[in-house]
Amino acid sequence: MSHALTRSQDPAVYLVPAGPNQTREDDQIILSALNILTRRMKKKGPHFSNPEPIKQFLMLKTGGLEHEVFSVLFLDSGNNFIALEEIFRGTLNQCSVYPREIAKLALKHGAAAVVLSHNHPSGECTPSRADESLTNVLKTALALVDVRVLDHIIVSANETLSMAERGLM
């Protein structure tokens, strides 16, 4: 069953209209959880020493989408959260990503590091050759402006994959 997605008040969150097993109350609980997680991430501390909380946060944000979205978490020199931006939106199975735009936003935010993320609507989190190539291109481009790429997390509705944990960085 396919549902049309709608945007919530948070521009980076899409909601699926309530189906037989979903309610608007469920959507409100998810939005509340995302708001709590966002507030927690904004507090100073070693939030990004372990990718697990980030993976779960990103899965809530983009895991259930029916189209690809490329997002970037911008971090300061202590790996503290600055911002999360949904930068590019694609189709069912691809999304065009432009290193220049990511570099511009990293400089705008004063970021020292980033965590890249995109979703796979197919549900399969295995990185493609294109995913690996893009990660390397972005690492090279962002290194020119002294921004480190810490991870590239691939998200689906039910799982996530950290390319750093898999040794693909």
Short mmCIF file of N, CA and C in Angstrom, two decimals, residues 15-154:
data_model
loop_
_atom_site.label_atom_id
_atom_site.label_comp_id
_atom_site.label_asym_id
_atom_site.label_seq_id
_atom_site.Cartn_x
_atom_site.Cartn_y
_atom_site.Cartn_z
N LEU A 15 5.79 12.75 6.97
CA LEU A 15 4.86 11.87 7.65
C LEU A 15 4.04 11.10 6.63
N VAL A 16 3.85 9.83 6.93
CA VAL A 16 2.98 9.00 6.11
C VAL A 16 1.60 9.10 6.71
N PRO A 17 0.57 9.41 5.92
CA PRO A 17 -0.78 9.49 6.48
C PRO A 17 -1.15 8.18 7.19
N ALA A 18 -1.93 8.31 8.21
CA ALA A 18 -2.30 7.15 9.01
C ALA A 18 -2.96 6.08 8.16
N GLY A 19 -2.44 4.88 8.25
CA GLY A 19 -3.00 3.71 7.58
C GLY A 19 -3.67 2.84 8.61
N PRO A 20 -3.95 1.60 8.28
CA PRO A 20 -4.66 0.72 9.21
C PRO A 20 -3.90 0.51 10.52
N ASN A 21 -2.57 0.52 10.47
CA ASN A 21 -1.78 0.28 11.67
C ASN A 21 -1.10 1.54 12.20
N GLN A 22 -1.44 2.69 11.65
CA GLN A 22 -0.80 3.93 12.06
C GLN A 22 -1.88 4.93 12.45
N THR A 23 -1.52 5.79 13.38
CA THR A 23 -2.45 6.83 13.78
C THR A 23 -1.73 8.17 13.79
N ARG A 24 -2.48 9.22 13.78
CA ARG A 24 -1.88 10.56 13.89
C ARG A 24 -1.20 10.70 15.25
N GLU A 25 -1.70 10.01 16.26
CA GLU A 25 -1.05 10.04 17.57
C GLU A 25 0.34 9.43 17.47
N ASP A 26 0.49 8.35 16.69
CA ASP A 26 1.81 7.76 16.48
C ASP A 26 2.75 8.78 15.85
N ASP A 27 2.25 9.49 14.84
CA ASP A 27 3.07 10.50 14.18
C ASP A 27 3.49 11.58 15.17
N GLN A 28 2.59 11.98 16.06
CA GLN A 28 2.93 13.00 17.04
C GLN A 28 3.98 12.50 18.03
N ILE A 29 3.91 11.23 18.39
CA ILE A 29 4.91 10.64 19.28
C ILE A 29 6.28 10.63 18.60
N ILE A 30 6.31 10.27 17.33
CA ILE A 30 7.57 10.26 16.58
C ILE A 30 8.14 11.67 16.50
N LEU A 31 7.29 12.66 16.20
CA LEU A 31 7.76 14.04 16.15
C LEU A 31 8.28 14.50 17.50
N SER A 32 7.60 14.12 18.57
CA SER A 32 8.07 14.49 19.90
C SER A 32 9.43 13.85 20.19
N ALA A 33 9.59 12.60 19.81
CA ALA A 33 10.87 11.91 20.00
C ALA A 33 11.98 12.60 19.21
N LEU A 34 11.69 12.99 17.98
CA LEU A 34 12.68 13.69 17.18
C LEU A 34 13.06 15.04 17.80
N ASN A 35 12.08 15.74 18.33
CA ASN A 35 12.36 17.02 19.00
C ASN A 35 13.24 16.81 20.23
N ILE A 36 12.97 15.77 21.00
CA ILE A 36 13.78 15.47 22.18
C ILE A 36 15.20 15.12 21.76
N LEU A 37 15.34 14.27 20.75
CA LEU A 37 16.67 13.88 20.27
C LEU A 37 17.44 15.07 19.73
N THR A 38 16.76 15.97 19.02
CA THR A 38 17.42 17.16 18.49
C THR A 38 17.92 18.04 19.63
N ARG A 39 17.10 18.23 20.65
CA ARG A 39 17.53 19.03 21.82
C ARG A 39 18.73 18.39 22.50
N ARG A 40 18.70 17.08 22.67
CA ARG A 40 19.82 16.38 23.30
C ARG A 40 21.10 16.52 22.48
N MET A 41 20.96 16.45 21.16
CA MET A 41 22.14 16.55 20.31
C MET A 41 22.75 17.94 20.36
N LYS A 42 21.94 18.95 20.63
CA LYS A 42 22.45 20.32 20.68
C LYS A 42 23.21 20.61 21.97
N LYS A 43 23.07 19.74 22.98
CA LYS A 43 23.82 19.93 24.22
C LYS A 43 25.27 19.52 23.98
N LYS A 44 26.19 20.26 24.59
CA LYS A 44 27.61 19.95 24.44
C LYS A 44 27.89 18.59 25.07
N GLY A 45 28.79 17.85 24.46
CA GLY A 45 29.18 16.56 24.98
C GLY A 45 29.61 15.63 23.86
N PRO A 46 30.12 14.48 24.21
CA PRO A 46 30.66 13.55 23.20
C PRO A 46 29.58 12.72 22.51
N HIS A 47 28.65 13.38 21.84
CA HIS A 47 27.53 12.68 21.21
C HIS A 47 27.95 11.81 20.04
N PHE A 48 29.05 12.14 19.42
CA PHE A 48 29.40 11.48 18.17
C PHE A 48 30.61 10.56 18.31
N SER A 49 30.86 10.08 19.52
CA SER A 49 31.92 9.10 19.72
C SER A 49 31.41 7.71 19.35
N ASN A 50 30.10 7.56 19.27
CA ASN A 50 29.47 6.29 18.94
C ASN A 50 28.39 6.57 17.89
N PRO A 51 28.41 5.88 16.75
CA PRO A 51 27.44 6.19 15.70
C PRO A 51 26.01 5.70 15.98
N GLU A 52 25.80 4.87 16.98
CA GLU A 52 24.47 4.28 17.19
C GLU A 52 23.36 5.30 17.40
N PRO A 53 23.52 6.31 18.28
CA PRO A 53 22.43 7.29 18.45
C PRO A 53 22.16 8.07 17.17
N ILE A 54 23.21 8.35 16.41
CA ILE A 54 23.05 9.07 15.14
C ILE A 54 22.28 8.22 14.16
N LYS A 55 22.62 6.94 14.08
CA LYS A 55 21.93 6.05 13.15
C LYS A 55 20.44 5.98 13.48
N GLN A 56 20.11 5.88 14.75
CA GLN A 56 18.70 5.80 15.13
C GLN A 56 17.97 7.11 14.85
N PHE A 57 18.64 8.24 15.12
CA PHE A 57 18.05 9.54 14.84
C PHE A 57 17.77 9.68 13.34
N LEU A 58 18.74 9.31 12.50
CA LEU A 58 18.57 9.43 11.05
C LEU A 58 17.50 8.47 10.53
N MET A 59 17.39 7.30 11.14
CA MET A 59 16.36 6.36 10.72
C MET A 59 14.97 6.93 10.99
N LEU A 60 14.80 7.61 12.13
CA LEU A 60 13.53 8.26 12.41
C LEU A 60 13.24 9.38 11.42
N LYS A 61 14.29 10.13 11.06
CA LYS A 61 14.13 11.28 10.16
C LYS A 61 13.78 10.86 8.73
N THR A 62 14.52 9.89 8.17
CA THR A 62 14.40 9.62 6.73
C THR A 62 14.15 8.16 6.37
N GLY A 63 14.14 7.27 7.34
CA GLY A 63 14.05 5.84 7.04
C GLY A 63 12.82 5.41 6.28
N GLY A 64 11.69 6.04 6.52
CA GLY A 64 10.45 5.60 5.90
C GLY A 64 10.08 6.31 4.61
N LEU A 65 10.96 7.16 4.10
CA LEU A 65 10.63 7.91 2.89
C LEU A 65 10.61 7.02 1.66
N GLU A 66 9.81 7.40 0.69
CA GLU A 66 9.69 6.63 -0.56
C GLU A 66 10.57 7.21 -1.66
N HIS A 67 11.41 8.18 -1.32
CA HIS A 67 12.35 8.78 -2.27
C HIS A 67 13.66 9.01 -1.52
N GLU A 68 14.75 9.11 -2.28
CA GLU A 68 16.05 9.33 -1.63
C GLU A 68 16.21 10.77 -1.17
N VAL A 69 16.83 10.91 -0.01
CA VAL A 69 17.16 12.20 0.56
C VAL A 69 18.61 12.12 1.04
N PHE A 70 19.40 13.14 0.69
CA PHE A 70 20.78 13.21 1.16
C PHE A 70 20.85 14.30 2.21
N SER A 71 21.28 13.93 3.42
CA SER A 71 21.35 14.85 4.55
C SER A 71 22.78 14.92 5.07
N VAL A 72 23.07 16.02 5.74
CA VAL A 72 24.39 16.18 6.35
C VAL A 72 24.22 16.72 7.76
N LEU A 73 24.89 16.06 8.71
CA LEU A 73 25.00 16.55 10.08
C LEU A 73 26.28 17.36 10.15
N PHE A 74 26.17 18.61 10.56
CA PHE A 74 27.33 19.49 10.68
C PHE A 74 27.76 19.52 12.14
N LEU A 75 29.07 19.36 12.38
CA LEU A 75 29.62 19.25 13.72
C LEU A 75 30.75 20.26 13.93
N ASP A 76 30.94 20.67 15.17
CA ASP A 76 32.04 21.58 15.47
C ASP A 76 33.32 20.78 15.70
N SER A 77 34.39 21.45 16.14
CA SER A 77 35.69 20.79 16.29
C SER A 77 35.69 19.76 17.43
N GLY A 78 34.73 19.85 18.34
CA GLY A 78 34.59 18.85 19.39
C GLY A 78 33.58 17.77 19.05
N ASN A 79 33.18 17.71 17.80
CA ASN A 79 32.16 16.77 17.30
C ASN A 79 30.80 16.98 17.95
N ASN A 80 30.50 18.21 18.32
CA ASN A 80 29.19 18.56 18.85
C ASN A 80 28.28 19.00 17.70
N PHE A 81 27.02 18.69 17.83
CA PHE A 81 26.00 18.99 16.83
C PHE A 81 25.86 20.49 16.60
N ILE A 82 25.90 20.89 15.34
CA ILE A 82 25.58 22.26 14.95
C ILE A 82 24.22 22.28 14.26
N ALA A 83 24.07 21.44 13.23
CA ALA A 83 22.82 21.44 12.46
C ALA A 83 22.71 20.16 11.65
N LEU A 84 21.49 19.84 11.28
CA LEU A 84 21.20 18.77 10.32
C LEU A 84 20.46 19.42 9.18
N GLU A 85 20.94 19.20 7.97
CA GLU A 85 20.24 19.76 6.81
C GLU A 85 19.99 18.68 5.77
N GLU A 86 18.76 18.65 5.29
CA GLU A 86 18.40 17.82 4.14
C GLU A 86 18.79 18.65 2.92
N ILE A 87 19.83 18.19 2.22
CA ILE A 87 20.40 19.04 1.17
C ILE A 87 19.86 18.70 -0.21
N PHE A 88 19.72 17.42 -0.49
CA PHE A 88 19.27 17.02 -1.82
C PHE A 88 18.15 16.00 -1.70
N ARG A 89 17.19 16.10 -2.61
CA ARG A 89 16.07 15.16 -2.67
C ARG A 89 16.09 14.52 -4.04
N GLY A 90 15.91 13.21 -4.07
CA GLY A 90 15.99 12.49 -5.34
C GLY A 90 14.71 11.73 -5.66
N THR A 91 14.89 10.68 -6.41
CA THR A 91 13.78 9.84 -6.83
C THR A 91 13.80 8.55 -6.01
N LEU A 92 13.10 7.56 -6.49
CA LEU A 92 13.00 6.27 -5.80
C LEU A 92 14.37 5.64 -5.54
N ASN A 93 15.30 5.76 -6.49
CA ASN A 93 16.56 5.03 -6.34
C ASN A 93 17.82 5.84 -6.62
N GLN A 94 17.71 7.15 -6.70
CA GLN A 94 18.93 7.94 -6.90
C GLN A 94 18.71 9.38 -6.46
N CYS A 95 19.85 10.02 -6.20
CA CYS A 95 19.81 11.41 -5.74
C CYS A 95 21.10 12.06 -6.21
N SER A 96 21.01 13.19 -6.88
CA SER A 96 22.20 13.92 -7.31
C SER A 96 22.74 14.72 -6.14
N VAL A 97 24.06 14.62 -5.93
CA VAL A 97 24.72 15.29 -4.83
C VAL A 97 25.85 16.13 -5.40
N TYR A 98 25.95 17.39 -4.94
CA TYR A 98 26.96 18.31 -5.45
C TYR A 98 27.90 18.72 -4.32
N PRO A 99 29.17 18.29 -4.39
CA PRO A 99 30.14 18.60 -3.33
C PRO A 99 30.24 20.10 -3.02
N ARG A 100 30.15 20.94 -4.03
CA ARG A 100 30.25 22.39 -3.82
C ARG A 100 29.19 22.88 -2.83
N GLU A 101 27.95 22.39 -2.96
CA GLU A 101 26.87 22.83 -2.08
C GLU A 101 27.11 22.38 -0.64
N ILE A 102 27.64 21.18 -0.48
CA ILE A 102 27.93 20.70 0.88
C ILE A 102 29.06 21.52 1.49
N ALA A 103 30.09 21.82 0.70
CA ALA A 103 31.20 22.64 1.19
C ALA A 103 30.71 24.04 1.59
N LYS A 104 29.84 24.63 0.78
CA LYS A 104 29.30 25.95 1.11
C LYS A 104 28.56 25.94 2.45
N LEU A 105 27.74 24.91 2.65
CA LEU A 105 26.99 24.82 3.90
C LEU A 105 27.90 24.54 5.09
N ALA A 106 28.92 23.73 4.89
CA ALA A 106 29.87 23.45 5.97
C ALA A 106 30.55 24.74 6.41
N LEU A 107 30.94 25.57 5.44
CA LEU A 107 31.57 26.84 5.77
C LEU A 107 30.57 27.80 6.43
N LYS A 108 29.36 27.82 5.93
CA LYS A 108 28.30 28.67 6.51
C LYS A 108 28.08 28.34 7.98
N HIS A 109 28.07 27.04 8.30
CA HIS A 109 27.83 26.59 9.67
C HIS A 109 29.09 26.63 10.53
N GLY A 110 30.24 26.87 9.92
CA GLY A 110 31.50 26.83 10.66
C GLY A 110 31.83 25.43 11.13
N ALA A 111 31.46 24.44 10.34
CA ALA A 111 31.65 23.04 10.72
C ALA A 111 33.11 22.61 10.53
N ALA A 112 33.56 21.77 11.47
CA ALA A 112 34.89 21.17 11.37
C ALA A 112 34.78 19.73 10.88
N ALA A 113 33.58 19.16 10.99
CA ALA A 113 33.36 17.78 10.57
C ALA A 113 31.90 17.61 10.15
N VAL A 114 31.67 16.55 9.39
CA VAL A 114 30.31 16.22 8.96
C VAL A 114 30.08 14.72 9.05
N VAL A 115 28.82 14.36 9.16
CA VAL A 115 28.37 12.98 8.98
C VAL A 115 27.39 13.03 7.83
N LEU A 116 27.70 12.30 6.78
CA LEU A 116 26.84 12.23 5.60
C LEU A 116 25.79 11.16 5.82
N SER A 117 24.64 11.33 5.19
CA SER A 117 23.60 10.31 5.31
C SER A 117 22.67 10.36 4.11
N HIS A 118 22.24 9.20 3.68
CA HIS A 118 21.15 9.14 2.72
C HIS A 118 20.37 7.86 2.97
N ASN A 119 19.14 7.87 2.51
CA ASN A 119 18.28 6.71 2.71
C ASN A 119 18.19 5.89 1.44
N HIS A 120 17.90 4.61 1.63
CA HIS A 120 17.61 3.69 0.53
C HIS A 120 16.16 3.25 0.68
N PRO A 121 15.25 3.82 -0.10
CA PRO A 121 13.84 3.43 0.01
C PRO A 121 13.58 1.95 -0.24
N SER A 122 14.50 1.28 -0.94
CA SER A 122 14.34 -0.15 -1.23
C SER A 122 14.39 -0.99 0.03
N GLY A 123 14.95 -0.44 1.12
CA GLY A 123 15.07 -1.19 2.36
C GLY A 123 16.41 -1.87 2.50
N GLU A 124 17.20 -1.91 1.45
CA GLU A 124 18.51 -2.55 1.45
C GLU A 124 19.57 -1.50 1.77
N CYS A 125 20.35 -1.71 2.83
CA CYS A 125 21.34 -0.71 3.24
C CYS A 125 22.75 -0.96 2.71
N THR A 126 22.92 -1.98 1.90
CA THR A 126 24.25 -2.24 1.35
C THR A 126 24.67 -1.07 0.47
N PRO A 127 25.88 -0.51 0.73
CA PRO A 127 26.33 0.62 -0.09
C PRO A 127 26.67 0.17 -1.51
N SER A 128 26.25 0.98 -2.47
CA SER A 128 26.57 0.69 -3.86
C SER A 128 27.96 1.24 -4.17
N ARG A 129 28.49 0.89 -5.34
CA ARG A 129 29.77 1.45 -5.79
C ARG A 129 29.65 2.98 -5.88
N ALA A 130 28.48 3.45 -6.33
CA ALA A 130 28.25 4.90 -6.43
C ALA A 130 28.31 5.55 -5.04
N ASP A 131 27.76 4.88 -4.02
CA ASP A 131 27.81 5.40 -2.65
C ASP A 131 29.26 5.52 -2.17
N GLU A 132 30.06 4.49 -2.44
CA GLU A 132 31.45 4.50 -2.02
C GLU A 132 32.23 5.58 -2.77
N SER A 133 31.99 5.70 -4.06
CA SER A 133 32.68 6.71 -4.87
C SER A 133 32.31 8.12 -4.41
N LEU A 134 31.02 8.36 -4.19
CA LEU A 134 30.56 9.67 -3.73
C LEU A 134 31.21 10.02 -2.39
N THR A 135 31.28 9.06 -1.49
CA THR A 135 31.89 9.31 -0.18
C THR A 135 33.34 9.77 -0.35
N ASN A 136 34.07 9.09 -1.22
CA ASN A 136 35.47 9.47 -1.46
C ASN A 136 35.60 10.85 -2.09
N VAL A 137 34.72 11.16 -3.04
CA VAL A 137 34.73 12.48 -3.67
C VAL A 137 34.45 13.56 -2.63
N LEU A 138 33.46 13.33 -1.77
CA LEU A 138 33.11 14.31 -0.75
C LEU A 138 34.22 14.47 0.29
N LYS A 139 34.86 13.35 0.68
CA LYS A 139 35.98 13.44 1.61
C LYS A 139 37.09 14.32 1.04
N THR A 140 37.41 14.11 -0.23
CA THR A 140 38.47 14.87 -0.89
C THR A 140 38.09 16.35 -0.99
N ALA A 141 36.87 16.62 -1.44
CA ALA A 141 36.43 18.01 -1.61
C ALA A 141 36.38 18.75 -0.28
N LEU A 142 35.83 18.12 0.75
CA LEU A 142 35.70 18.79 2.05
C LEU A 142 37.05 18.94 2.75
N ALA A 143 37.98 18.05 2.49
CA ALA A 143 39.33 18.17 3.07
C ALA A 143 40.00 19.46 2.60
N LEU A 144 39.65 19.92 1.40
CA LEU A 144 40.24 21.16 0.87
C LEU A 144 39.85 22.38 1.69
N VAL A 145 38.74 22.29 2.42
CA VAL A 145 38.31 23.40 3.28
C VAL A 145 38.37 22.98 4.76
N ASP A 146 39.23 22.02 5.06
CA ASP A 146 39.49 21.55 6.43
C ASP A 146 38.24 21.04 7.16
N VAL A 147 37.40 20.31 6.45
CA VAL A 147 36.24 19.68 7.05
C VAL A 147 36.41 18.17 6.91
N ARG A 148 36.38 17.47 8.05
CA ARG A 148 36.53 16.01 8.06
C ARG A 148 35.18 15.33 7.84
N VAL A 149 35.19 14.24 7.08
CA VAL A 149 34.00 13.40 6.93
C VAL A 149 34.18 12.23 7.89
N LEU A 150 33.36 12.19 8.94
CA LEU A 150 33.49 11.16 9.96
C LEU A 150 32.80 9.86 9.58
N ASP A 151 31.71 9.96 8.85
CA ASP A 151 30.94 8.76 8.52
C ASP A 151 29.98 9.07 7.39
N HIS A 152 29.51 8.02 6.76
CA HIS A 152 28.42 8.10 5.78
C HIS A 152 27.46 6.99 6.20
N ILE A 153 26.30 7.39 6.65
CA ILE A 153 25.31 6.44 7.18
C ILE A 153 24.19 6.25 6.16
N ILE A 154 23.95 5.00 5.83
CA ILE A 154 22.86 4.66 4.91
C ILE A 154 21.70 4.15 5.76
#
